[in-house]
Amino acid sequence: MPDNTLRARDELFWQTFADRYAVEPGPINLENGYFGRMSRTVVEEYQHNIELINRSNSVHVRQRFEQSESLQIRAQLAELISMPAETVALTRNATEGLQSLIRNYNLLKPGDQVLICDLEYDTVKGAMRWLAHHRGVELIEIEHAHPASFDSLLATYREAFERYPKLKLMALTHVTHRTGLVMPVKAIAAAAREHGIDVILDGAHALGQLEFNLDDLGIAFAGYNLHKWIGAPLTLGFIYIAPHRLADIDPDMGEMHFPLTDIRARTSYSTPNIPALRTLPLVLEEHHAMGGAAAKGARLNYLRNLWVSAVRDLPGIDVMTPDDPRLYCCITSLRFTRHDDQQLMVERLLNEYNLFTVMRSGAASGPCIRITPGLTTTAADIELLTRALTELR
Ligand SMILES: Cc1ncc(COP(=O)(O)O)c(C=O)c1O
């Protein structure tokens, strides 16, 4: 496998790679953070699986899928995060998994405190607020300073841990969808541990573009989806629970299809998207064949750095993530500082330059425009973006 950094800038290679994806003519998509495209071969396999499962119905599902295929798929999924199969349970998306972890975490007593920050995903914020109503705990909401640094992020958490001694549980987002900031998960989780605080990690945007090891990060509870940077069909996700912490998450709403000692009892028992799951082995094969998260991440970061390095110092533009390589990935947001209405600027990027982006609000520092290149994005697309930002500011 060639050096990822060298290959990241090889436009010819990436053009050949991009040809594996069917792309609808239209605006240049710089909003690849919503979900990822499937390759043509994955689409074909998915279609084949839809037809197969539709034809064979429960005969195939009960005789083969439930007995063996689903177990193999689960084992392959666990391999993706270098964990044993027993630590992983399938869900339909990241939200379902994270909400189940939050709802069923059983170590909270009335009067305890739980923590979120401004950058968490809304469904995670909602689930933590739900805890406050239903478990009698107090929700503490903190805000991160902008611009952030490794030290400022860690210091903000340390301060909260000192100030709120009844904190027992916190949500942490590995890669925030608002600005693309990559949280120093290992350092934050270590500080939380010193105060006896458990962390539920939202890994939705990390899987497939960042390399990580959950043991090394010190994370016992995490939720993921497979439809962002892995390139799987929509409707697939999973949770991870470290085996020695399984008892701290209750079965989901009294779920009794699996024994208490089985992580699968922590998710709702329902009919999954079987054709999508049967497509997963090919998706993972393609992900690994191209060099996995290391290769994808290197290319995506290269594209991010192309535009960020060109506009970082321009008056009128505020880039929301720092250039500390520990703190950024391909998603990066910006703000036009001389324009009040960022949504209007999203529209101008589209109408005047054919560039499709999205506004994100909810960060304490205010609304911003999220730029997310994808695996079919070219250096020429980024050049156009750079020109547009330079002119529009
Ligand atoms: C940081 C983050 N967490 C969670 C989610 C939810 O993922 P899903 O749509 O798979 O439930 C998203 C989706 O965009 C996200 O960006």
XYZ file of C-alpha atoms and ligand atoms in Angstrom:
409
model
C 0.000 0.000 0.000
C 1.573 3.331 -1.043
C 2.197 6.028 1.523
C -1.205 7.551 2.399
C 0.094 11.118 2.500
C 1.568 10.831 -0.994
C -1.493 9.121 -2.378
C -3.785 11.730 -0.791
C -2.590 14.294 -3.349
C -2.652 11.974 -6.364
C -5.624 13.399 -8.323
C -5.349 10.725 -11.023
C -5.659 7.946 -8.487
C -8.639 9.621 -6.821
C -10.307 10.276 -10.171
C -10.128 6.538 -10.914
C -11.456 5.889 -7.438
C -14.279 8.418 -7.880
C -15.366 6.600 -11.044
C -16.514 3.754 -8.826
C -19.356 5.987 -7.629
C -22.402 7.124 -9.592
C -22.923 10.849 -9.041
C -26.041 12.753 -10.056
C -25.221 15.847 -12.160
C -25.908 19.037 -10.235
C -24.228 21.174 -7.614
C -20.755 20.282 -6.366
C -21.484 18.492 -3.119
C -19.431 19.810 -0.213
C -21.965 18.473 2.293
C -20.777 14.873 2.464
C -21.196 14.859 6.235
C -24.863 13.868 6.138
C -24.193 10.379 4.829
C -21.719 8.734 2.477
C -22.278 7.397 -1.012
C -22.206 3.667 -1.674
C -19.943 2.547 -4.508
C -21.605 1.137 -7.636
C -20.599 -2.404 -6.648
C -22.124 -1.924 -3.201
C -25.346 -0.603 -4.762
C -25.476 -3.691 -7.010
C -24.888 -6.011 -4.072
C -27.560 -4.199 -2.062
C -30.049 -4.521 -4.926
C -29.184 -8.206 -5.249
C -29.799 -8.664 -1.503
C -33.122 -6.826 -1.614
C -34.259 -9.163 -4.379
C -32.907 -12.283 -2.679
C -34.517 -11.538 0.679
C -37.742 -10.506 -1.001
C -37.853 -13.798 -2.960
C -36.765 -16.136 -0.199
C -38.438 -14.250 2.635
C -38.359 -15.834 6.102
C -37.049 -19.158 4.778
C -33.630 -17.636 4.098
C -33.811 -15.283 7.077
C -34.723 -17.918 9.660
C -32.557 -20.710 8.243
C -29.456 -18.801 7.211
C -29.418 -15.144 8.176
C -30.357 -15.628 11.830
C -28.355 -18.844 12.259
C -25.052 -17.843 10.712
C -24.900 -14.805 8.390
C -25.822 -12.237 11.036
C -23.235 -13.677 13.430
C -20.482 -13.446 10.801
C -21.503 -9.893 9.981
C -21.390 -8.933 13.646
C -17.917 -10.473 13.993
C -16.662 -8.514 10.961
C -18.087 -5.336 12.381
C -16.354 -5.906 15.712
C -13.084 -6.479 13.801
C -13.483 -3.023 12.305
C -12.933 -1.550 15.782
C -10.542 -4.355 16.800
C -12.886 -5.656 19.474
C -14.424 -9.079 20.187
C -17.857 -9.774 18.680
C -19.466 -9.995 22.155
C -18.809 -6.275 22.726
C -20.884 -5.150 19.748
C -24.650 -5.041 19.072
C -26.252 -3.864 15.845
C -28.602 -0.881 15.763
C -30.322 1.052 12.983
C -28.192 4.162 13.395
C -25.987 6.016 15.869
C -28.890 7.824 17.543
C -30.711 4.622 18.441
C -27.557 3.159 19.985
C -26.521 6.284 21.883
C -30.028 6.843 23.222
C -30.165 3.258 24.422
C -26.822 3.651 26.240
C -27.941 6.922 27.842
C -31.452 5.748 28.742
C -30.309 2.456 30.208
C -27.191 3.587 32.098
C -28.177 2.408 35.573
C -25.698 4.055 37.957
C -27.514 7.387 38.336
C -29.400 8.373 41.478
C -31.601 11.447 41.956
C -29.426 14.467 42.663
C -26.521 13.260 40.509
C -25.296 15.469 37.675
C -24.779 14.665 33.984
C -22.814 16.735 31.469
C -23.056 17.813 27.833
C -21.364 20.581 25.857
C -22.712 22.916 23.180
C -21.145 20.848 20.389
C -22.986 17.573 21.047
C -25.423 16.213 18.456
C -29.021 17.269 19.120
C -30.428 13.773 19.665
C -27.702 13.160 22.268
C -28.472 16.471 23.958
C -32.148 15.499 23.926
C -31.460 12.118 25.514
C -29.353 13.699 28.271
C -32.138 16.245 28.926
C -34.572 13.343 29.091
C -32.450 11.854 31.909
C -32.896 15.039 33.900
C -36.697 14.779 33.651
C -36.993 11.069 34.213
C -34.204 10.269 36.650
C -34.173 13.404 38.764
C -30.583 14.236 37.793
C -29.302 17.720 37.047
C -28.113 18.447 33.517
C -24.981 20.596 33.318
C -24.386 22.245 29.926
C -20.965 23.722 29.247
C -19.680 25.759 26.298
C -16.320 25.551 24.592
C -14.326 28.653 23.799
C -13.649 29.573 20.171
C -10.995 29.261 18.870
C -10.406 26.021 20.742
C -7.086 24.373 21.513
C -6.178 20.993 22.952
C -5.494 22.688 26.287
C -8.624 24.876 26.280
C -10.874 21.892 25.595
C -9.315 19.831 28.347
C -9.285 22.777 30.773
C -13.007 23.433 30.148
C -13.795 19.846 31.111
C -11.432 19.859 34.110
C -13.072 23.021 35.375
C -16.536 21.472 35.066
C -15.389 18.297 36.831
C -14.104 20.402 39.736
C -17.100 22.695 39.871
C -19.773 19.971 39.740
C -18.730 17.237 42.193
C -21.940 15.226 41.660
C -21.138 14.560 37.993
C -21.482 10.851 37.216
C -21.992 10.682 33.467
C -21.085 12.752 30.410
C -21.646 12.610 26.677
C -18.616 13.249 24.505
C -18.545 13.631 20.729
C -15.438 12.321 18.998
C -15.962 14.509 15.913
C -18.546 17.243 16.307
C -20.932 17.620 13.395
C -21.190 21.384 13.969
C -17.616 22.493 13.345
C -15.682 19.268 12.705
C -13.607 19.711 15.842
C -11.990 16.420 16.894
C -12.146 16.157 20.672
C -9.072 14.998 22.605
C -11.044 11.971 23.743
C -8.234 10.131 25.502
C -7.194 13.095 27.662
C -10.802 14.047 28.485
C -11.768 10.450 29.324
C -8.706 10.134 31.592
C -9.613 13.343 33.438
C -13.232 12.151 33.745
C -12.040 8.839 35.177
C -10.060 10.664 37.874
C -13.398 12.133 39.012
C -15.347 8.879 38.712
C -17.302 10.147 35.684
C -18.370 7.738 32.945
C -18.216 8.768 29.287
C -20.632 7.770 26.522
C -18.832 8.450 23.252
C -20.659 9.576 20.118
C -18.460 8.199 17.349
C -20.823 8.845 14.420
C -18.369 10.945 12.436
C -15.176 9.251 13.606
C -15.647 5.750 12.250
C -14.072 5.338 8.838
C -12.105 8.597 8.715
C -10.135 8.459 11.989
C -8.031 5.622 13.315
C -8.658 4.886 16.994
C -8.607 2.154 19.568
C -11.340 2.296 22.210
C -9.201 0.631 24.903
C -6.446 3.139 24.288
C -8.970 5.999 24.405
C -10.290 4.629 27.703
C -13.865 4.404 26.411
C -16.322 1.813 27.737
C -19.529 2.937 25.981
C -19.821 4.131 22.373
C -22.326 4.427 19.537
C -21.644 4.445 15.773
C -23.309 4.393 12.401
C -21.996 2.853 9.201
C -23.592 5.184 6.677
C -21.195 8.101 6.962
C -17.527 7.275 6.357
C -17.807 3.503 5.958
C -20.091 3.786 2.907
C -22.709 1.221 3.955
C -26.390 1.382 2.990
C -28.448 3.695 5.224
C -29.968 2.271 8.424
C -26.969 0.525 9.965
C -25.206 1.292 13.223
C -23.928 -0.399 16.354
C -23.033 0.080 19.989
C -19.923 -0.979 21.859
C -19.888 -1.788 25.578
C -16.692 -2.926 27.323
C -17.408 -6.398 28.738
C -16.648 -5.442 32.354
C -19.218 -2.592 32.129
C -22.108 -4.513 30.550
C -23.978 -4.768 33.867
C -24.055 -0.951 34.098
C -26.373 -0.706 31.092
C -29.822 -2.243 31.642
C -31.564 -4.312 28.965
C -33.518 -1.945 26.743
C -37.097 -1.625 28.068
C -37.036 -5.053 29.689
C -35.729 -6.734 26.526
C -35.662 -10.517 27.147
C -34.784 -12.193 23.829
C -31.148 -12.436 24.928
C -29.699 -13.246 28.367
C -28.614 -10.437 30.685
C -25.004 -11.244 29.864
C -25.535 -10.544 26.135
C -24.982 -7.012 24.817
C -27.742 -7.580 22.253
C -30.282 -7.230 25.099
C -29.221 -3.546 25.247
C -30.850 -2.763 21.905
C -34.452 -2.976 20.826
C -35.382 -6.325 19.320
C -36.866 -5.693 15.893
C -36.650 -6.696 12.253
C -33.467 -5.133 10.885
C -32.700 -4.068 7.324
C -31.521 -7.539 6.356
C -30.516 -6.708 2.752
C -28.407 -3.812 4.059
C -26.749 -6.047 6.636
C -26.021 -8.713 4.019
C -24.277 -5.992 1.998
C -21.951 -5.077 4.844
C -19.233 -7.696 4.129
C -18.632 -6.169 0.671
C -18.663 -2.650 2.131
C -16.037 -3.618 4.692
C -13.973 -5.447 2.068
C -13.888 -2.265 -0.075
C -13.115 -0.105 2.966
C -10.154 -2.300 3.929
C -8.964 -2.754 0.317
C -8.515 0.989 -0.102
C -6.513 1.298 3.104
C -9.322 1.906 5.615
C -9.642 5.013 7.752
C -5.950 5.860 7.383
C -6.211 6.234 3.593
C -9.656 7.866 3.573
C -8.689 10.229 6.393
C -5.457 11.257 4.664
C -7.245 12.133 1.411
C -10.079 13.976 3.141
C -7.672 15.917 5.368
C -5.624 16.865 2.317
C -8.717 18.337 0.663
C -9.627 20.149 3.884
C -6.156 21.603 4.224
C -6.209 22.858 0.616
C -9.013 25.324 1.331
C -8.231 26.041 4.968
C -4.609 26.995 4.259
C -5.771 29.310 1.459
C -8.358 31.240 3.504
C -7.235 30.870 7.136
C -5.623 34.323 7.285
C -8.069 36.208 5.065
C -9.908 39.040 6.805
C -13.654 38.323 6.754
C -13.304 34.555 7.217
C -13.182 32.716 10.528
C -12.232 29.037 10.242
C -13.782 27.172 13.164
C -11.280 24.352 13.736
C -7.612 24.867 14.588
C -4.743 23.441 12.535
C -3.486 21.262 15.388
C -3.528 17.852 13.620
C -4.977 16.264 16.765
C -8.081 18.466 16.512
C -9.302 18.401 12.945
C -10.540 15.998 10.295
C -12.171 16.558 6.910
C -15.226 18.394 8.238
C -14.427 22.032 8.918
C -16.798 24.956 9.362
C -16.240 28.632 8.700
C -18.038 31.890 9.317
C -18.161 35.002 7.153
C -17.422 37.608 9.833
C -18.581 40.608 7.786
C -21.949 39.031 6.967
C -24.618 38.439 9.619
C -26.688 35.868 7.789
C -24.677 32.670 7.231
C -27.681 30.945 5.603
C -27.711 33.679 2.963
C -24.022 32.922 2.308
C -24.852 29.204 1.901
C -27.370 30.265 -0.733
C -24.853 32.540 -2.450
C -22.279 29.727 -2.553
C -24.898 27.616 -4.305
C -26.406 30.213 -6.623
C -23.219 31.999 -7.627
C -20.679 29.140 -7.531
C -22.733 25.911 -7.727
C -21.280 24.788 -4.369
C -23.598 22.855 -2.054
C -22.861 23.395 1.654
C -24.938 23.550 4.839
C -25.331 25.965 7.738
C -24.982 24.536 11.255
C -26.168 26.343 14.350
C -26.105 25.371 18.012
C -22.434 26.020 18.782
C -22.033 28.656 21.514
C -19.884 30.702 19.136
C -22.810 31.028 16.689
C -23.927 29.748 13.290
C -21.348 28.603 10.762
C -21.116 26.997 7.330
C -19.972 23.390 7.260
C -17.698 22.243 4.451
C -17.360 18.485 4.096
C -15.465 17.075 1.113
C -16.127 13.469 0.189
C -14.231 10.725 -1.557
C -15.424 11.943 -4.955
C -14.404 15.568 -4.305
C -11.526 16.806 -6.479
C -8.790 19.370 -5.866
C -10.485 21.454 -8.604
C -13.723 21.526 -6.569
C -11.725 22.829 -3.624
C -10.025 25.452 -5.794
C -13.461 26.730 -6.770
C -14.458 26.827 -3.110
C -11.346 28.802 -2.250
C -12.113 31.304 -4.998
C -15.726 31.611 -3.873
C -14.784 32.208 -0.228
C -12.141 34.745 -1.203
C -14.586 36.677 -3.396
C -17.656 36.451 -1.178
C -16.025 37.498 2.094
C -21.989 13.735 15.729
C -23.213 12.948 15.324
N -23.756 12.126 16.216
C -24.838 11.385 15.923
C -25.433 11.459 14.700
C -26.649 10.646 14.418
O -26.384 9.639 13.509
P -27.554 8.769 12.906
O -28.198 9.600 11.869
O -26.886 7.550 12.407
O -28.494 8.464 14.016
C -24.911 12.303 13.728
C -25.533 12.416 12.400
O -25.267 13.273 11.615
C -23.754 13.079 14.055
O -23.226 13.926 13.179
